[in-house]
PDB file of C-alpha atoms in Angstrom:
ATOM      1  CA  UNK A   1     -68.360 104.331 -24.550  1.00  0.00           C
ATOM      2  CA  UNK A   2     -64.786 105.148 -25.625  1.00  0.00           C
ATOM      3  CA  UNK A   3     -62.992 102.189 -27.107  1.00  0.00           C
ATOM      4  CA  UNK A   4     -58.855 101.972 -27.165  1.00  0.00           C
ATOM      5  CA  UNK A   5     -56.396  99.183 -27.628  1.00  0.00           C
ATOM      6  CA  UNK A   6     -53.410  98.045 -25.600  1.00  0.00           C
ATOM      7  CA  UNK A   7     -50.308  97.731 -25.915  1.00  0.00           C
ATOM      8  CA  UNK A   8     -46.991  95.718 -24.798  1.00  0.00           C
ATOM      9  CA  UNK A   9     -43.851  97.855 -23.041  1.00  0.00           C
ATOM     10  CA  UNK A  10     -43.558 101.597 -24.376  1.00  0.00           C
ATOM     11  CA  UNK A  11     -44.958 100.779 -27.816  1.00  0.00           C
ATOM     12  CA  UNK A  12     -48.365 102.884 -26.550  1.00  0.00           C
ATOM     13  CA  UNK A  13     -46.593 106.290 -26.222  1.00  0.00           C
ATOM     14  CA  UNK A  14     -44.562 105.656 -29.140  1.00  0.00           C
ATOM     15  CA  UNK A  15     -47.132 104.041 -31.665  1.00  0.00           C
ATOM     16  CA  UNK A  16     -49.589 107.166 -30.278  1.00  0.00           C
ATOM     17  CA  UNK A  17     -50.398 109.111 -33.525  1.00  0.00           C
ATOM     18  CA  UNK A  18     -49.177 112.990 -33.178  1.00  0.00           C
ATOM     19  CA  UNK A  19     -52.616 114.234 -34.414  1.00  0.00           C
ATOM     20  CA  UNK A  20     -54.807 112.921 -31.579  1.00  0.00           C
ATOM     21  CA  UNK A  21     -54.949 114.819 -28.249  1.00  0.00           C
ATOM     22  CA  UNK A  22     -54.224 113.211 -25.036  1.00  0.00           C
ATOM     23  CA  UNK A  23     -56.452 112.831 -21.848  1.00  0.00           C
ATOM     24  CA  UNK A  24     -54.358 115.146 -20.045  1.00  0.00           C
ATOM     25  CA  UNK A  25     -53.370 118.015 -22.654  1.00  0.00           C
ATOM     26  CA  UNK A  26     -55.824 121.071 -23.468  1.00  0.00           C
ATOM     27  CA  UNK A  27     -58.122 121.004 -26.292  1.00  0.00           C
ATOM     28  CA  UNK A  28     -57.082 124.242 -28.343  1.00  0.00           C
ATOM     29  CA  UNK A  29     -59.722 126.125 -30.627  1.00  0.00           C
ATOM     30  CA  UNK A  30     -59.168 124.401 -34.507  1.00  0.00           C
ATOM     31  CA  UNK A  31     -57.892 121.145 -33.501  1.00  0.00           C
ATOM     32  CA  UNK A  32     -61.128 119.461 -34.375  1.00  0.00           C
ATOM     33  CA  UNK A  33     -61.061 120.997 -37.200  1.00  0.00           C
ATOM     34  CA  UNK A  34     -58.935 119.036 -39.536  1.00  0.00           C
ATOM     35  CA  UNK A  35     -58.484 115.689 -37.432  1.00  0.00           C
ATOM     36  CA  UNK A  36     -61.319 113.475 -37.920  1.00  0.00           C
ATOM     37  CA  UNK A  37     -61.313 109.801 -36.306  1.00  0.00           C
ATOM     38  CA  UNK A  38     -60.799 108.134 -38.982  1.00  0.00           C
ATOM     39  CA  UNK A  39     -57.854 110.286 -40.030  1.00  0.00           C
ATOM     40  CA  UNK A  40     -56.202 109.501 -36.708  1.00  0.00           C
ATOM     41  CA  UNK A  41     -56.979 106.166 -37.146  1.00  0.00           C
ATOM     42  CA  UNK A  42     -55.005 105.540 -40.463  1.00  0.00           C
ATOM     43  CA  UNK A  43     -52.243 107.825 -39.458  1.00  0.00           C
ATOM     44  CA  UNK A  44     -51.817 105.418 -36.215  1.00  0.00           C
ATOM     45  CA  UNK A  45     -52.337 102.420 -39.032  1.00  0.00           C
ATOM     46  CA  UNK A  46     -49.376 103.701 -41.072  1.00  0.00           C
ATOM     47  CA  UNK A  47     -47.581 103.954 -38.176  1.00  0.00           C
ATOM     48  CA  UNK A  48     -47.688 100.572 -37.120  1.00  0.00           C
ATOM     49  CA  UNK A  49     -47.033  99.558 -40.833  1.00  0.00           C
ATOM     50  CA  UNK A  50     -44.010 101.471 -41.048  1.00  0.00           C
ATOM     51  CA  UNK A  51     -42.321 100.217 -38.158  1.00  0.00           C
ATOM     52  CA  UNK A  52     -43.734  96.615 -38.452  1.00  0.00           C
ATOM     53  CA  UNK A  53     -42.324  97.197 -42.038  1.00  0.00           C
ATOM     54  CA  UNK A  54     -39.095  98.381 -40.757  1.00  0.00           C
ATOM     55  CA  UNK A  55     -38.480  95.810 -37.976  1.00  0.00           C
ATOM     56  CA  UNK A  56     -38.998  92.600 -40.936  1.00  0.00           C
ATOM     57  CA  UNK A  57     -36.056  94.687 -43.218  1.00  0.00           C
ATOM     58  CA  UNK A  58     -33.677  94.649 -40.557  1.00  0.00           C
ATOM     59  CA  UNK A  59     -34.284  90.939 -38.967  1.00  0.00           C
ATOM     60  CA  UNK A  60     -33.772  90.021 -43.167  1.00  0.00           C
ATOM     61  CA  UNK A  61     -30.570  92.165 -42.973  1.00  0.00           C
ATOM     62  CA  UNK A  62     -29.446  89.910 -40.052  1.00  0.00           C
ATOM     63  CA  UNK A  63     -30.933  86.716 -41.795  1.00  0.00           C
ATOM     64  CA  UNK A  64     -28.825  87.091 -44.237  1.00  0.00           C
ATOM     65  CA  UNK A  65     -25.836  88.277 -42.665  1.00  0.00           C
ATOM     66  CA  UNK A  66     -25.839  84.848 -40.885  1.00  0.00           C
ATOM     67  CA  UNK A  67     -26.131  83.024 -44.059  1.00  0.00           C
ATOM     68  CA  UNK A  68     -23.444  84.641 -45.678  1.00  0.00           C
ATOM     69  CA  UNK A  69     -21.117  84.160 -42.303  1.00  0.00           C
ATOM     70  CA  UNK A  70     -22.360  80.724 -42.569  1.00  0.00           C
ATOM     71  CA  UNK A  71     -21.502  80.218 -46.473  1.00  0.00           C
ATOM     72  CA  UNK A  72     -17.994  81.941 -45.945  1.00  0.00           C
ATOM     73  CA  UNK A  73     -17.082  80.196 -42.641  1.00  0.00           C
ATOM     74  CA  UNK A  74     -18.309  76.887 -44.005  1.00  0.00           C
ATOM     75  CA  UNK A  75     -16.345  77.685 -46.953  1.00  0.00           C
ATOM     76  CA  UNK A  76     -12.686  78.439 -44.932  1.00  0.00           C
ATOM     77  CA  UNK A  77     -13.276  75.593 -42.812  1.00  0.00           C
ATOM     78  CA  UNK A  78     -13.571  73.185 -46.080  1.00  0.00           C
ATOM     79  CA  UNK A  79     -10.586  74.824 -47.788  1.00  0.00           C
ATOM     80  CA  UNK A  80      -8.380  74.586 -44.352  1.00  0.00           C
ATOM     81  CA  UNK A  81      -8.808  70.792 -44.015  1.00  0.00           C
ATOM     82  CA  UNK A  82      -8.608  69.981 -47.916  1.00  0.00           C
ATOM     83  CA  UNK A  83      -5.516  71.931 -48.062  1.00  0.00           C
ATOM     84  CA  UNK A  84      -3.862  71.089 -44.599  1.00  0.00           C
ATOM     85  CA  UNK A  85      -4.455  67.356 -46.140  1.00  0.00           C
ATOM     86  CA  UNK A  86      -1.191  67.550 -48.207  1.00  0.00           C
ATOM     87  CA  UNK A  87       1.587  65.654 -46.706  1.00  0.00           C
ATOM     88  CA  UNK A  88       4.636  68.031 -45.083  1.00  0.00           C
ATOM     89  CA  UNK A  89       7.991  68.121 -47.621  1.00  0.00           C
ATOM     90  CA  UNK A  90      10.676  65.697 -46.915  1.00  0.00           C
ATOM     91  CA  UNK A  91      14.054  67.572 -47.007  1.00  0.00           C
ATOM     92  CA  UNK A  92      16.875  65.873 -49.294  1.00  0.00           C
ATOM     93  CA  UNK A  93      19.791  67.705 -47.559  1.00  0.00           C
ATOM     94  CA  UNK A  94      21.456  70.048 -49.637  1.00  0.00           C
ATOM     95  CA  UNK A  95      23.826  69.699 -52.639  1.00  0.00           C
ATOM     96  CA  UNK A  96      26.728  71.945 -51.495  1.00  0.00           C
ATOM     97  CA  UNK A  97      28.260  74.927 -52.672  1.00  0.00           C
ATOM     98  CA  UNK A  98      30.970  73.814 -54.975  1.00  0.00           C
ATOM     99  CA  UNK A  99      30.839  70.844 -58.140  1.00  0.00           C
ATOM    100  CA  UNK A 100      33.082  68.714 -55.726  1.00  0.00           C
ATOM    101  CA  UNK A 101      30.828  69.031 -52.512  1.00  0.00           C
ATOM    102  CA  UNK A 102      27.519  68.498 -54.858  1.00  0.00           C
ATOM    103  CA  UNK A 103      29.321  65.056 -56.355  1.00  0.00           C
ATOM    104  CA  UNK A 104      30.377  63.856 -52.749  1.00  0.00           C
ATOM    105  CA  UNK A 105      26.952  64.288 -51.483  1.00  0.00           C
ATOM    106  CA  UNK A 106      25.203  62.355 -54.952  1.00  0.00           C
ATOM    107  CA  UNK A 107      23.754  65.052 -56.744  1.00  0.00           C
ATOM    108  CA  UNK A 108      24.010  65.425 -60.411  1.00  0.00           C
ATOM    109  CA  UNK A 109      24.395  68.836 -62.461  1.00  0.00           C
ATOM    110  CA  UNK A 110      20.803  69.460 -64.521  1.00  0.00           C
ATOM    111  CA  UNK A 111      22.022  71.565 -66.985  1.00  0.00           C
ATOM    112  CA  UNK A 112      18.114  72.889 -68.064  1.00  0.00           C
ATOM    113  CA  UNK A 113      17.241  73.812 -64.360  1.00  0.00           C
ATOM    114  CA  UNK A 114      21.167  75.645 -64.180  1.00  0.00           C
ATOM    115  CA  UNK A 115      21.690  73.357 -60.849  1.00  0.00           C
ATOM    116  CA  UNK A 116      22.716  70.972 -58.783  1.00  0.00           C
ATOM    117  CA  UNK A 117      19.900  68.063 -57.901  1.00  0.00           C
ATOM    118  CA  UNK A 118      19.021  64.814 -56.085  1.00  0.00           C
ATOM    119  CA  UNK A 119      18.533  61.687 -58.291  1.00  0.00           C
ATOM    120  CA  UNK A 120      15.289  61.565 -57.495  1.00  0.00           C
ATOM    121  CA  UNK A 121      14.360  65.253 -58.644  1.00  0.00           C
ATOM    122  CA  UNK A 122      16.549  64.694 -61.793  1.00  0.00           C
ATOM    123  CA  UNK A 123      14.491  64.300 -64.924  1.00  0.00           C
ATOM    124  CA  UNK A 124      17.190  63.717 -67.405  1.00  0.00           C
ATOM    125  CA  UNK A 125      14.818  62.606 -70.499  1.00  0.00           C
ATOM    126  CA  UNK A 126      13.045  66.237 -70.001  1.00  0.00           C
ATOM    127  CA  UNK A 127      16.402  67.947 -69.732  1.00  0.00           C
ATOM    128  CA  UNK A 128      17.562  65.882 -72.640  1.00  0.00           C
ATOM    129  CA  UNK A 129      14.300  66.796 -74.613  1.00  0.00           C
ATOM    130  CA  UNK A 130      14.598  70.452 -74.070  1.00  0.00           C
ATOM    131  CA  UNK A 131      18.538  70.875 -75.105  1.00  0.00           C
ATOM    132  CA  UNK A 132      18.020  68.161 -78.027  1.00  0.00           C
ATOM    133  CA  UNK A 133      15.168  69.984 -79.486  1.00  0.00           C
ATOM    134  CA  UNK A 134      16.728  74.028 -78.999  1.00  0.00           C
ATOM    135  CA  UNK A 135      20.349  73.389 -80.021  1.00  0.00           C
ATOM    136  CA  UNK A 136      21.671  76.355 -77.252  1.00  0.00           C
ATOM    137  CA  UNK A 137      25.046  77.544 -77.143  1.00  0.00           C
ATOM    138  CA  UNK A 138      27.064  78.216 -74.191  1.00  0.00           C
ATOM    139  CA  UNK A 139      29.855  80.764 -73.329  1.00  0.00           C
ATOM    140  CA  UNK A 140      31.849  81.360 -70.677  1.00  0.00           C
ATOM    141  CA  UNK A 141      32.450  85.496 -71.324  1.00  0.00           C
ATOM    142  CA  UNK A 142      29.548  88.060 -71.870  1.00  0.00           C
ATOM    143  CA  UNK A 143      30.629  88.690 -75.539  1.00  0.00           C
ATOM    144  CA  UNK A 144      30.216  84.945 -76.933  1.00  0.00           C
ATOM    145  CA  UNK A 145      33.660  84.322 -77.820  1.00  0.00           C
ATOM    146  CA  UNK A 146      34.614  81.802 -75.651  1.00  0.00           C
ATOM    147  CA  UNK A 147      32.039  79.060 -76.677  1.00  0.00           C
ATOM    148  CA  UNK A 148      31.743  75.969 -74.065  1.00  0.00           C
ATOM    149  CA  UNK A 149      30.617  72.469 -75.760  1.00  0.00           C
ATOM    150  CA  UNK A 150      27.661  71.040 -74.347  1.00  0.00           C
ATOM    151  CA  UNK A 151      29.553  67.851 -72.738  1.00  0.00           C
ATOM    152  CA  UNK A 152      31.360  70.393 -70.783  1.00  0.00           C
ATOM    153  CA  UNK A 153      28.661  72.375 -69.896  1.00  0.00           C
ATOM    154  CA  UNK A 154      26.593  69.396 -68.292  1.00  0.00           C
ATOM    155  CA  UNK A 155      29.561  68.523 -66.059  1.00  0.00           C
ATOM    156  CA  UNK A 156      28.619  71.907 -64.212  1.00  0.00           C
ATOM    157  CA  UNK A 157      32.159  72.846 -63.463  1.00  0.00           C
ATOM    158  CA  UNK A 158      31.707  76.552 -64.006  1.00  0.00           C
ATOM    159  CA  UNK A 159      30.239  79.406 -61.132  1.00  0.00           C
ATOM    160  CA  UNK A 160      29.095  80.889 -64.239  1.00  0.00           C
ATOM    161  CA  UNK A 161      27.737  80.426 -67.840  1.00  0.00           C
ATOM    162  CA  UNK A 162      26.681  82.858 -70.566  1.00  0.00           C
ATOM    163  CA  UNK A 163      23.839  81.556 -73.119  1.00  0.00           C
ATOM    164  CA  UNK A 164      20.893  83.339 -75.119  1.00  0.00           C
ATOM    165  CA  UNK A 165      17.659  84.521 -73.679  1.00  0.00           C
ATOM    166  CA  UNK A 166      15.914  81.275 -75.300  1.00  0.00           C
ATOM    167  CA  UNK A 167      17.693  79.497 -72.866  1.00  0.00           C
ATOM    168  CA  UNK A 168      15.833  81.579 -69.935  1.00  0.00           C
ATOM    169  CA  UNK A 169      12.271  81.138 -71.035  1.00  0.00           C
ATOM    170  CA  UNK A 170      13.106  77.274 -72.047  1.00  0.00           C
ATOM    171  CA  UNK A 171      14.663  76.908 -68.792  1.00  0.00           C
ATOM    172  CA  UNK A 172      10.856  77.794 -67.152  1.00  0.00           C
ATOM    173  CA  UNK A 173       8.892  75.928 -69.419  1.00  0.00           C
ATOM    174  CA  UNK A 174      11.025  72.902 -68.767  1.00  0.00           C
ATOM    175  CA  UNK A 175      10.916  73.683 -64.920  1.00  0.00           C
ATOM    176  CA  UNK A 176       7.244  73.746 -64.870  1.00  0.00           C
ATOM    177  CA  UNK A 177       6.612  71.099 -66.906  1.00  0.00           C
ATOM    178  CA  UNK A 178       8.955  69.028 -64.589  1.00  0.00           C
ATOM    179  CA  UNK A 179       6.907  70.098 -61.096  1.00  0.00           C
ATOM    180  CA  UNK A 180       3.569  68.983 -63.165  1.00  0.00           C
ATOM    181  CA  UNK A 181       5.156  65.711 -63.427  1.00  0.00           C
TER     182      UNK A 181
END
């Protein structure tokens, strides 16, 4: 009696080892020779293995392709709300163009962040602090021989003022040191 096992879809032509003969194809002289039944039978096992093997690699590919779409979308959905969650700028209005226009409107000349500014952006013990503690000196030509006191400097009546390079990088630390407060 000649035993064989079934199979779902196309899985029994595919999953049919190469070795074995078929009902319907000729026996040729020598094939008997080297297949034996149980070599057809392992070759059929590996077979099966392979693709069984094969099928669990790619459904963990997808496994944890979801995860990782889950982790990241999670993720950008948490960093979207905490970060929407900051309230919108108020705008001030501006200061003007000119000393005059900036003094009309209430602003006051910060001579550390080289501008006009609201009262409620001005942070004059920081700006005090910073020229206090570096002693700058102000010109009003490139060569520094026209030397501006610093009373007449903080009245901001100038388009343009020559100092040292300390003055730049001081001017940064005291403007981020201002936005941390």
């Amino acid at each position: 009696m000649e035993q064989s096992n079934g199979f779902l879809a196309d899985y029994d032509e595919q999953l049919t080892p190469p070795s074995s003969p078929r009902q319907d194809s000729p026996k040729l002289d020598g094939d008997d020779v080297f297949a034996s039944p149980t070599t057809d039978y392992e070759s059929f096992e590996e077979q099966y293995d392979r693709r069984s093997t094969q099928r669990w690699q790619y459904r963990a590919i997808g496994a944890g392709l979801a995860i990782l779409f889950l982790i990241f979308g999670t993720g950008s959905i948490i960093s979207t709300t905490y970060f929407s969650a900051y309230p919108a700028s108020t705008s001030m209005g501006e200061c003007g163009r000119t000393p005059e226009q900036a003094r009309q409107n209430g602003c006051i000349f910060d001579l550390m962040m080289s501008g006009w500014t609201h009262p409620p952006c001005y942070d004059q013990e920081l700006s005090d602090q910073f020229l206090r503690e570096n002693n700058f000196a102000f010109f009003r030509d490139r060569e520094g021989t026209q030397q501006v006191t610093e009373a007449e400097a903080r009245l901001g009546n100038y388009k343009f003022i020559y100092t040292n390079g300390t003055f730049h990088y001081q001017h940064y630390t005291a403007s981020n040191r201002d936005e941390a407060a």
